[in-house]
PDB file of N, CA and C in Angstrom:
ATOM      1  N   MET C  85     111.984 -91.011-194.891  1.00 95.00           N
ATOM      2  CA  MET C  85     112.745 -92.138-195.375  1.00 95.00           C
ATOM      3  C   MET C  85     114.114 -92.129-194.696  1.00 95.00           C
ATOM      4  N   THR C  86     114.496 -93.261-194.181  1.00 96.00           N
ATOM      5  CA  THR C  86     115.801 -93.387-193.553  1.00 96.00           C
ATOM      6  C   THR C  86     116.821 -93.879-194.582  1.00 96.00           C
ATOM      7  N   ARG C  87     118.074 -93.870-194.175  1.00 95.00           N
ATOM      8  CA  ARG C  87     119.139 -94.359-195.056  1.00 95.00           C
ATOM      9  C   ARG C  87     118.876 -95.821-195.436  1.00 95.00           C
ATOM     10  N   SER C  88     118.466 -96.615-194.467  1.00 96.00           N
ATOM     11  CA  SER C  88     118.176 -98.021-194.709  1.00 96.00           C
ATOM     12  C   SER C  88     117.013 -98.190-195.688  1.00 96.00           C
ATOM     13  N   ASP C  89     115.980 -97.370-195.532  1.00 97.00           N
ATOM     14  CA  ASP C  89     114.836 -97.406-196.460  1.00 97.00           C
ATOM     15  C   ASP C  89     115.288 -97.058-197.874  1.00 97.00           C
ATOM     16  N   MET C  90     116.171 -96.072-197.980  1.00 96.00           N
ATOM     17  CA  MET C  90     116.677 -95.659-199.283  1.00 96.00           C
ATOM     18  C   MET C  90     117.450 -96.800-199.943  1.00 96.00           C
ATOM     19  N   ILE C  91     118.289 -97.464-199.179  1.00 97.00           N
ATOM     20  CA  ILE C  91     119.078 -98.574-199.712  1.00 97.00           C
ATOM     21  C   ILE C  91     118.160 -99.689-200.194  1.00 97.00           C
ATOM     22  N   THR C  92     117.134-100.001-199.422  1.00 96.00           N
ATOM     23  CA  THR C  92     116.176-101.037-199.812  1.00 96.00           C
ATOM     24  C   THR C  92     115.437-100.650-201.087  1.00 96.00           C
ATOM     25  N   ALA C  93     114.987 -99.403-201.192  1.00 97.00           N
ATOM     26  CA  ALA C  93     114.253 -98.942-202.370  1.00 97.00           C
ATOM     27  C   ALA C  93     115.121 -98.987-203.625  1.00 97.00           C
ATOM     28  N   VAL C  94     116.368 -98.538-203.510  1.00 96.00           N
ATOM     29  CA  VAL C  94     117.266 -98.556-204.673  1.00 96.00           C
ATOM     30  C   VAL C  94     117.596 -99.994-205.061  1.00 96.00           C
ATOM     31  N   THR C  95     117.749-100.870-204.091  1.00 97.00           N
ATOM     32  CA  THR C  95     118.001-102.287-204.377  1.00 97.00           C
ATOM     33  C   THR C  95     116.846-102.882-205.168  1.00 97.00           C
ATOM     34  N   GLN C  96     115.616-102.547-204.774  1.00 97.00           N
ATOM     35  CA  GLN C  96     114.442-103.067-205.476  1.00 97.00           C
ATOM     36  C   GLN C  96     114.318-102.488-206.879  1.00 97.00           C
ATOM     37  N   LEU C  97     114.656-101.215-207.043  1.00 97.00           N
ATOM     38  CA  LEU C  97     114.556-100.584-208.359  1.00 97.00           C
ATOM     39  C   LEU C  97     115.607-101.083-209.347  1.00 97.00           C
ATOM     40  N   THR C  98     116.802-101.319-208.855  1.00 96.00           N
ATOM     41  CA  THR C  98     117.900-101.657-209.747  1.00 96.00           C
ATOM     42  C   THR C  98     118.169-103.149-209.876  1.00 96.00           C
ATOM     43  N   GLY C  99     117.849-103.899-208.832  1.00 95.00           N
ATOM     44  CA  GLY C  99     118.155-105.321-208.849  1.00 95.00           C
ATOM     45  C   GLY C  99     119.596-105.627-208.462  1.00 95.00           C
ATOM     46  N   PHE C 100     120.367-104.603-208.101  1.00 97.00           N
ATOM     47  CA  PHE C 100     121.743-104.815-207.658  1.00 97.00           C
ATOM     48  C   PHE C 100     121.747-105.372-206.241  1.00 97.00           C
ATOM     49  N   ARG C 101     122.899-105.911-205.857  1.00 97.00           N
ATOM     50  CA  ARG C 101     123.022-106.454-204.514  1.00 97.00           C
ATOM     51  C   ARG C 101     122.964-105.334-203.477  1.00 97.00           C
ATOM     52  N   LYS C 102     122.358-105.647-202.338  1.00 97.00           N
ATOM     53  CA  LYS C 102     122.196-104.660-201.264  1.00 97.00           C
ATOM     54  C   LYS C 102     123.552-104.131-200.798  1.00 97.00           C
ATOM     55  N   LYS C 103     124.543-105.004-200.711  1.00 97.00           N
ATOM     56  CA  LYS C 103     125.877-104.607-200.263  1.00 97.00           C
ATOM     57  C   LYS C 103     126.480-103.556-201.212  1.00 97.00           C
ATOM     58  N   ASP C 104     126.268-103.725-202.518  1.00 97.00           N
ATOM     59  CA  ASP C 104     126.779-102.765-203.500  1.00 97.00           C
ATOM     60  C   ASP C 104     126.080-101.416-203.356  1.00 97.00           C
ATOM     61  N   ILE C 105     124.785-101.449-203.124  1.00 97.00           N
ATOM     62  CA  ILE C 105     124.016-100.212-202.964  1.00 97.00           C
ATOM     63  C   ILE C 105     124.432 -99.498-201.682  1.00 97.00           C
ATOM     64  N   GLU C 106     124.652-100.245-200.598  1.00 97.00           N
ATOM     65  CA  GLU C 106     125.099 -99.632-199.348  1.00 97.00           C
ATOM     66  C   GLU C 106     126.415 -98.885-199.549  1.00 97.00           C
ATOM     67  N   THR C 107     127.343 -99.499-200.271  1.00 97.00           N
ATOM     68  CA  THR C 107     128.632 -98.879-200.550  1.00 97.00           C
ATOM     69  C   THR C 107     128.459 -97.627-201.395  1.00 97.00           C
ATOM     70  N   THR C 108     127.590 -97.708-202.395  1.00 97.00           N
ATOM     71  CA  THR C 108     127.349 -96.575-203.286  1.00 97.00           C
ATOM     72  C   THR C 108     126.701 -95.409-202.556  1.00 97.00           C
ATOM     73  N   VAL C 109     125.688 -95.688-201.753  1.00 96.00           N
ATOM     74  CA  VAL C 109     125.006 -94.628-201.001  1.00 96.00           C
ATOM     75  C   VAL C 109     125.978 -93.958-200.029  1.00 96.00           C
ATOM     76  N   ALA C 110     126.781 -94.748-199.345  1.00 97.00           N
ATOM     77  CA  ALA C 110     127.778 -94.194-198.424  1.00 97.00           C
ATOM     78  C   ALA C 110     128.761 -93.301-199.174  1.00 97.00           C
ATOM     79  N   ALA C 111     129.178 -93.738-200.358  1.00 97.00           N
ATOM     80  CA  ALA C 111     130.116 -92.955-201.156  1.00 97.00           C
ATOM     81  C   ALA C 111     129.495 -91.635-201.613  1.00 97.00           C
ATOM     82  N   VAL C 112     128.234 -91.676-202.025  1.00 96.00           N
ATOM     83  CA  VAL C 112     127.551 -90.447-202.469  1.00 96.00           C
ATOM     84  C   VAL C 112     127.458 -89.447-201.317  1.00 96.00           C
ATOM     85  N   PHE C 113     127.076 -89.915-200.138  1.00 96.00           N
ATOM     86  CA  PHE C 113     126.980 -89.016-198.989  1.00 96.00           C
ATOM     87  C   PHE C 113     128.340 -88.470-198.586  1.00 96.00           C
ATOM     88  N   ASP C 114     129.381 -89.297-198.679  1.00 97.00           N
ATOM     89  CA  ASP C 114     130.737 -88.829-198.377  1.00 97.00           C
ATOM     90  C   ASP C 114     131.172 -87.746-199.355  1.00 97.00           C
ATOM     91  N   VAL C 115     130.890 -87.947-200.635  1.00 96.00           N
ATOM     92  CA  VAL C 115     131.260 -86.962-201.656  1.00 96.00           C
ATOM     93  C   VAL C 115     130.517 -85.653-201.420  1.00 96.00           C
ATOM     94  N   ILE C 116     129.230 -85.723-201.114  1.00 96.00           N
ATOM     95  CA  ILE C 116     128.454 -84.513-200.840  1.00 96.00           C
ATOM     96  C   ILE C 116     129.007 -83.790-199.623  1.00 96.00           C
ATOM     97  N   GLY C 117     129.279 -84.527-198.560  1.00 95.00           N
ATOM     98  CA  GLY C 117     129.836 -83.929-197.342  1.00 95.00           C
ATOM     99  C   GLY C 117     131.183 -83.282-197.582  1.00 95.00           C
ATOM    100  N   ASP C 118     132.058 -83.969-198.315  1.00 96.00           N
ATOM    101  CA  ASP C 118     133.380 -83.414-198.621  1.00 96.00           C
ATOM    102  C   ASP C 118     133.275 -82.158-199.482  1.00 96.00           C
ATOM    103  N   ALA C 119     132.371 -82.181-200.454  1.00 95.00           N
ATOM    104  CA  ALA C 119     132.197 -81.023-201.324  1.00 95.00           C
ATOM    105  C   ALA C 119     131.659 -79.824-200.543  1.00 95.00           C
ATOM    106  N   LEU C 120     130.727 -80.056-199.631  1.00 95.00           N
ATOM    107  CA  LEU C 120     130.200 -78.966-198.812  1.00 95.00           C
ATOM    108  C   LEU C 120     131.290 -78.399-197.911  1.00 95.00           C
ATOM    109  N   ALA C 121     132.144 -79.276-197.394  1.00 93.00           N
ATOM    110  CA  ALA C 121     133.213 -78.832-196.508  1.00 93.00           C
ATOM    111  C   ALA C 121     134.263 -78.014-197.257  1.00 93.00           C
ATOM    112  N   SER C 122     134.519 -78.343-198.515  1.00 93.00           N
ATOM    113  CA  SER C 122     135.566 -77.631-199.240  1.00 93.00           C
ATOM    114  C   SER C 122     135.030 -76.478-200.088  1.00 93.00           C
ATOM    115  N   ASP C 123     134.002 -76.726-200.888  1.00 86.00           N
ATOM    116  CA  ASP C 123     133.467 -75.698-201.790  1.00 86.00           C
ATOM    117  C   ASP C 123     132.282 -74.952-201.209  1.00 86.00           C
ATOM    118  N   GLY C 124     131.550 -75.611-200.335  1.00 88.00           N
ATOM    119  CA  GLY C 124     130.392 -74.990-199.717  1.00 88.00           C
ATOM    120  C   GLY C 124     129.110 -75.115-200.508  1.00 88.00           C
ATOM    121  N   LYS C 125     129.159 -75.783-201.697  1.00 95.00           N
ATOM    122  CA  LYS C 125     127.956 -75.859-202.515  1.00 95.00           C
ATOM    123  C   LYS C 125     127.957 -77.134-203.357  1.00 95.00           C
ATOM    124  N   VAL C 126     126.800 -77.808-203.416  1.00 96.00           N
ATOM    125  CA  VAL C 126     126.624 -78.986-204.259  1.00 96.00           C
ATOM    126  C   VAL C 126     125.344 -78.799-205.044  1.00 96.00           C
ATOM    127  N   MET C 127     125.458 -78.775-206.374  1.00 96.00           N
ATOM    128  CA  MET C 127     124.288 -78.615-207.234  1.00 96.00           C
ATOM    129  C   MET C 127     124.030 -79.930-207.966  1.00 96.00           C
ATOM    130  N   ILE C 128     122.822 -80.466-207.794  1.00 96.00           N
ATOM    131  CA  ILE C 128     122.421 -81.684-208.487  1.00 96.00           C
ATOM    132  C   ILE C 128     121.285 -81.285-209.422  1.00 96.00           C
ATOM    133  N   SER C 129     121.585 -81.266-210.705  1.00 94.00           N
ATOM    134  CA  SER C 129     120.652 -80.785-211.718  1.00 94.00           C
ATOM    135  C   SER C 129     119.304 -81.495-211.612  1.00 94.00           C
ATOM    136  N   GLY C 130     118.236 -80.721-211.566  1.00 92.00           N
ATOM    137  CA  GLY C 130     116.891 -81.258-211.489  1.00 92.00           C
ATOM    138  C   GLY C 130     116.445 -81.620-210.086  1.00 92.00           C
ATOM    139  N   PHE C 131     117.381 -81.796-209.176  1.00 95.00           N
ATOM    140  CA  PHE C 131     117.035 -82.171-207.806  1.00 95.00           C
ATOM    141  C   PHE C 131     117.101 -80.975-206.879  1.00 95.00           C
ATOM    142  N   GLY C 132     118.276 -80.319-206.816  1.00 97.00           N
ATOM    143  CA  GLY C 132     118.393 -79.156-205.958  1.00 97.00           C
ATOM    144  C   GLY C 132     119.827 -78.811-205.631  1.00 97.00           C
ATOM    145  N   THR C 133     119.973 -77.841-204.740  1.00 97.00           N
ATOM    146  CA  THR C 133     121.284 -77.337-204.353  1.00 97.00           C
ATOM    147  C   THR C 133     121.428 -77.369-202.840  1.00 97.00           C
ATOM    148  N   PHE C 134     122.508 -77.980-202.381  1.00 97.00           N
ATOM    149  CA  PHE C 134     122.892 -77.956-200.976  1.00 97.00           C
ATOM    150  C   PHE C 134     123.945 -76.877-200.829  1.00 97.00           C
ATOM    151  N   GLU C 135     123.831 -76.052-199.800  1.00 96.00           N
ATOM    152  CA  GLU C 135     124.809 -74.990-199.609  1.00 96.00           C
ATOM    153  C   GLU C 135     125.140 -74.837-198.127  1.00 96.00           C
ATOM    154  N   ALA C 136     126.442 -74.819-197.843  1.00 95.00           N
ATOM    155  CA  ALA C 136     126.896 -74.593-196.471  1.00 95.00           C
ATOM    156  C   ALA C 136     126.944 -73.085-196.253  1.00 95.00           C
ATOM    157  N   ARG C 137     126.231 -72.621-195.255  1.00 93.00           N
ATOM    158  CA  ARG C 137     126.202 -71.191-194.939  1.00 93.00           C
ATOM    159  C   ARG C 137     126.630 -70.995-193.499  1.00 93.00           C
ATOM    160  N   ILE C 138     127.275 -69.878-193.258  1.00 92.00           N
ATOM    161  CA  ILE C 138     127.705 -69.593-191.898  1.00 92.00           C
ATOM    162  C   ILE C 138     126.633 -68.764-191.201  1.00 92.00           C
ATOM    163  N   ARG C 139     126.312 -69.162-190.009  1.00 93.00           N
ATOM    164  CA  ARG C 139     125.395 -68.382-189.182  1.00 93.00           C
ATOM    165  C   ARG C 139     126.275 -67.564-188.253  1.00 93.00           C
ATOM    166  N   GLY C 140     126.152 -66.286-188.347  1.00 94.00           N
ATOM    167  CA  GLY C 140     127.025 -65.386-187.609  1.00 94.00           C
ATOM    168  C   GLY C 140     126.858 -65.458-186.103  1.00 94.00           C
ATOM    169  N   GLU C 141     127.791 -64.838-185.433  1.00 95.00           N
ATOM    170  CA  GLU C 141     127.739 -64.744-183.980  1.00 95.00           C
ATOM    171  C   GLU C 141     126.471 -63.983-183.590  1.00 95.00           C
ATOM    172  N   HIS C 142     125.791 -64.459-182.563  1.00 95.00           N
ATOM    173  CA  HIS C 142     124.563 -63.795-182.132  1.00 95.00           C
ATOM    174  C   HIS C 142     124.341 -64.008-180.636  1.00 95.00           C
ATOM    175  N   GLU C 143     123.441 -63.238-180.107  1.00 95.00           N
ATOM    176  CA  GLU C 143     123.102 -63.343-178.691  1.00 95.00           C
ATOM    177  C   GLU C 143     122.071 -64.446-178.492  1.00 95.00           C
ATOM    178  N   GLY C 144     122.263 -65.225-177.455  1.00 95.00           N
ATOM    179  CA  GLY C 144     121.322 -66.279-177.105  1.00 95.00           C
ATOM    180  C   GLY C 144     121.057 -66.261-175.612  1.00 95.00           C
ATOM    181  N   ARG C 145     120.192 -67.142-175.172  1.00 96.00           N
ATOM    182  CA  ARG C 145     119.890 -67.229-173.752  1.00 96.00           C
ATOM    183  C   ARG C 145     120.067 -68.658-173.275  1.00 96.00           C
ATOM    184  N   ASN C 146     120.625 -68.788-172.087  1.00 93.00           N
ATOM    185  CA  ASN C 146     120.702 -70.076-171.437  1.00 93.00           C
ATOM    186  C   ASN C 146     119.281 -70.413-170.985  1.00 93.00           C
ATOM    187  N   PRO C 147     118.699 -71.510-171.464  1.00 93.00           N
ATOM    188  CA  PRO C 147     117.307 -71.810-171.127  1.00 93.00           C
ATOM    189  C   PRO C 147     117.084 -72.126-169.646  1.00 93.00           C
ATOM    190  N   TYR C 148     118.129 -72.511-168.955  1.00 95.00           N
ATOM    191  CA  TYR C 148     117.973 -72.849-167.538  1.00 95.00           C
ATOM    192  C   TYR C 148     118.056 -71.625-166.641  1.00 95.00           C
ATOM    193  N   THR C 149     118.981 -70.724-166.961  1.00 95.00           N
ATOM    194  CA  THR C 149     119.193 -69.568-166.087  1.00 95.00           C
ATOM    195  C   THR C 149     118.622 -68.274-166.654  1.00 95.00           C
ATOM    196  N   GLY C 150     118.360 -68.253-167.970  1.00 93.00           N
ATOM    197  CA  GLY C 150     117.879 -67.030-168.602  1.00 93.00           C
ATOM    198  C   GLY C 150     119.000 -66.044-168.892  1.00 93.00           C
ATOM    199  N   GLU C 151     120.226 -66.418-168.556  1.00 96.00           N
ATOM    200  CA  GLU C 151     121.382 -65.545-168.747  1.00 96.00           C
ATOM    201  C   GLU C 151     121.675 -65.358-170.245  1.00 96.00           C
ATOM    202  N   THR C 152     121.927 -64.104-170.632  1.00 96.00           N
ATOM    203  CA  THR C 152     122.289 -63.796-172.008  1.00 96.00           C
ATOM    204  C   THR C 152     123.732 -64.205-172.249  1.00 96.00           C
ATOM    205  N   MET C 153     123.974 -64.811-173.431  1.00 95.00           N
ATOM    206  CA  MET C 153     125.320 -65.239-173.772  1.00 95.00           C
ATOM    207  C   MET C 153     125.546 -65.069-175.263  1.00 95.00           C
ATOM    208  N   THR C 154     126.788 -65.043-175.670  1.00 95.00           N
ATOM    209  CA  THR C 154     127.130 -64.926-177.077  1.00 95.00           C
ATOM    210  C   THR C 154     127.311 -66.326-177.649  1.00 95.00           C
ATOM    211  N   VAL C 155     126.601 -66.599-178.749  1.00 95.00           N
ATOM    212  CA  VAL C 155     126.696 -67.886-179.421  1.00 95.00           C
ATOM    213  C   VAL C 155     127.683 -67.727-180.571  1.00 95.00           C
ATOM    214  N   ALA C 156     128.671 -68.609-180.634  1.00 95.00           N
ATOM    215  CA  ALA C 156     129.723 -68.533-181.642  1.00 95.00           C
ATOM    216  C   ALA C 156     129.159 -68.793-183.048  1.00 95.00           C
ATOM    217  N   PRO C 157     129.842 -68.269-184.068  1.00 95.00           N
ATOM    218  CA  PRO C 157     129.415 -68.563-185.444  1.00 95.00           C
ATOM    219  C   PRO C 157     129.467 -70.064-185.712  1.00 95.00           C
ATOM    220  N   SER C 158     128.579 -70.547-186.560  1.00 93.00           N
ATOM    221  CA  SER C 158     128.555 -71.962-186.904  1.00 93.00           C
ATOM    222  C   SER C 158     128.039 -72.133-188.332  1.00 93.00           C
ATOM    223  N   TYR C 159     128.331 -73.288-188.908  1.00 91.00           N
ATOM    224  CA  TYR C 159     127.856 -73.589-190.257  1.00 91.00           C
ATOM    225  C   TYR C 159     126.559 -74.365-190.187  1.00 91.00           C
ATOM    226  N   ARG C 160     125.736 -74.164-191.201  1.00 93.00           N
ATOM    227  CA  ARG C 160     124.521 -74.947-191.363  1.00 93.00           C
ATOM    228  C   ARG C 160     124.369 -75.240-192.842  1.00 93.00           C
ATOM    229  N   VAL C 161     123.632 -76.258-193.174  1.00 95.00           N
ATOM    230  CA  VAL C 161     123.431 -76.627-194.568  1.00 95.00           C
ATOM    231  C   VAL C 161     121.996 -76.284-194.943  1.00 95.00           C
ATOM    232  N   SER C 162     121.849 -75.560-196.046  1.00 96.00           N
ATOM    233  CA  SER C 162     120.509 -75.261-196.540  1.00 96.00           C
ATOM    234  C   SER C 162     120.295 -76.005-197.857  1.00 96.00           C
ATOM    235  N   PHE C 163     119.044 -76.222-198.192  1.00 96.00           N
ATOM    236  CA  PHE C 163     118.696 -76.932-199.422  1.00 96.00           C
ATOM    237  C   PHE C 163     117.650 -76.134-200.167  1.00 96.00           C
ATOM    238  N   SER C 164     117.879 -75.949-201.456  1.00 96.00           N
ATOM    239  CA  SER C 164     116.901 -75.313-202.345  1.00 96.00           C
ATOM    240  C   SER C 164     116.527 -76.338-203.399  1.00 96.00           C
ATOM    241  N   SER C 165     115.250 -76.643-203.515  1.00 95.00           N
ATOM    242  CA  SER C 165     114.837 -77.664-204.482  1.00 95.00           C
ATOM    243  C   SER C 165     114.918 -77.129-205.897  1.00 95.00           C
ATOM    244  N   GLY C 166     115.231 -78.040-206.817  1.00 95.00           N
ATOM    245  CA  GLY C 166     115.315 -77.719-208.236  1.00 95.00           C
ATOM    246  C   GLY C 166     113.953 -77.772-208.890  1.00 95.00           C
ATOM    247  N   LYS C 167     113.904 -77.333-210.130  1.00 94.00           N
ATOM    248  CA  LYS C 167     112.644 -77.240-210.859  1.00 94.00           C
ATOM    249  C   LYS C 167     111.949 -78.588-210.983  1.00 94.00           C
ATOM    250  N   THR C 168     112.688 -79.631-211.358  1.00 95.00           N
ATOM    251  CA  THR C 168     112.095 -80.957-211.543  1.00 95.00           C
ATOM    252  C   THR C 168     111.510 -81.484-210.233  1.00 95.00           C
ATOM    253  N   LEU C 169     112.222 -81.303-209.136  1.00 95.00           N
ATOM    254  CA  LEU C 169     111.714 -81.756-207.836  1.00 95.00           C
ATOM    255  C   LEU C 169     110.482 -80.973-207.428  1.00 95.00           C
ATOM    256  N   LYS C 170     110.491 -79.661-207.661  1.00 94.00           N
ATOM    257  CA  LYS C 170     109.318 -78.846-207.339  1.00 94.00           C
ATOM    258  C   LYS C 170     108.095 -79.311-208.105  1.00 94.00           C
ATOM    259  N   GLU C 171     108.291 -79.627-209.386  1.00 94.00           N
ATOM    260  CA  GLU C 171     107.172 -80.109-210.212  1.00 94.00           C
ATOM    261  C   GLU C 171     106.664 -81.462-209.724  1.00 94.00           C
ATOM    262  N   LYS C 172     107.580 -82.309-209.286  1.00 93.00           N
ATOM    263  CA  LYS C 172     107.204 -83.637-208.801  1.00 93.00           C
ATOM    264  C   LYS C 172     106.390 -83.532-207.510  1.00 93.00           C
ATOM    265  N   LEU C 173     106.739 -82.548-206.681  1.00 92.00           N
ATOM    266  CA  LEU C 173     106.028 -82.365-205.416  1.00 92.00           C
ATOM    267  C   LEU C 173     104.663 -81.702-205.597  1.00 92.00           C
ATOM    268  N   GLY C 174     104.475 -81.089-206.734  1.00 84.00           N
ATOM    269  CA  GLY C 174     103.174 -80.493-207.026  1.00 84.00           C
ATOM    270  C   GLY C 174     103.116 -79.079-206.845  1.00 84.00           C
TER     271      GLY C 174
END
């Protein structure tokens, strides 16, 4: 499902104007992104938990030359599904 598909689905479920839903979806994603950037964790009861984790410095290879190089630490976002979502998925 894309962002556009999500907006269309929520518009159909709620009956609200598409423009209002677009604004709301954008705001929700902004809040989640800001929370991950500052706190590193977003818990949505029944749905799941998003967590920003740091991937440490590690050795990698240049795929073109095969040369070994050090890859700098970076952040990644992980998701753990909540109980309600797990039950819904089967």
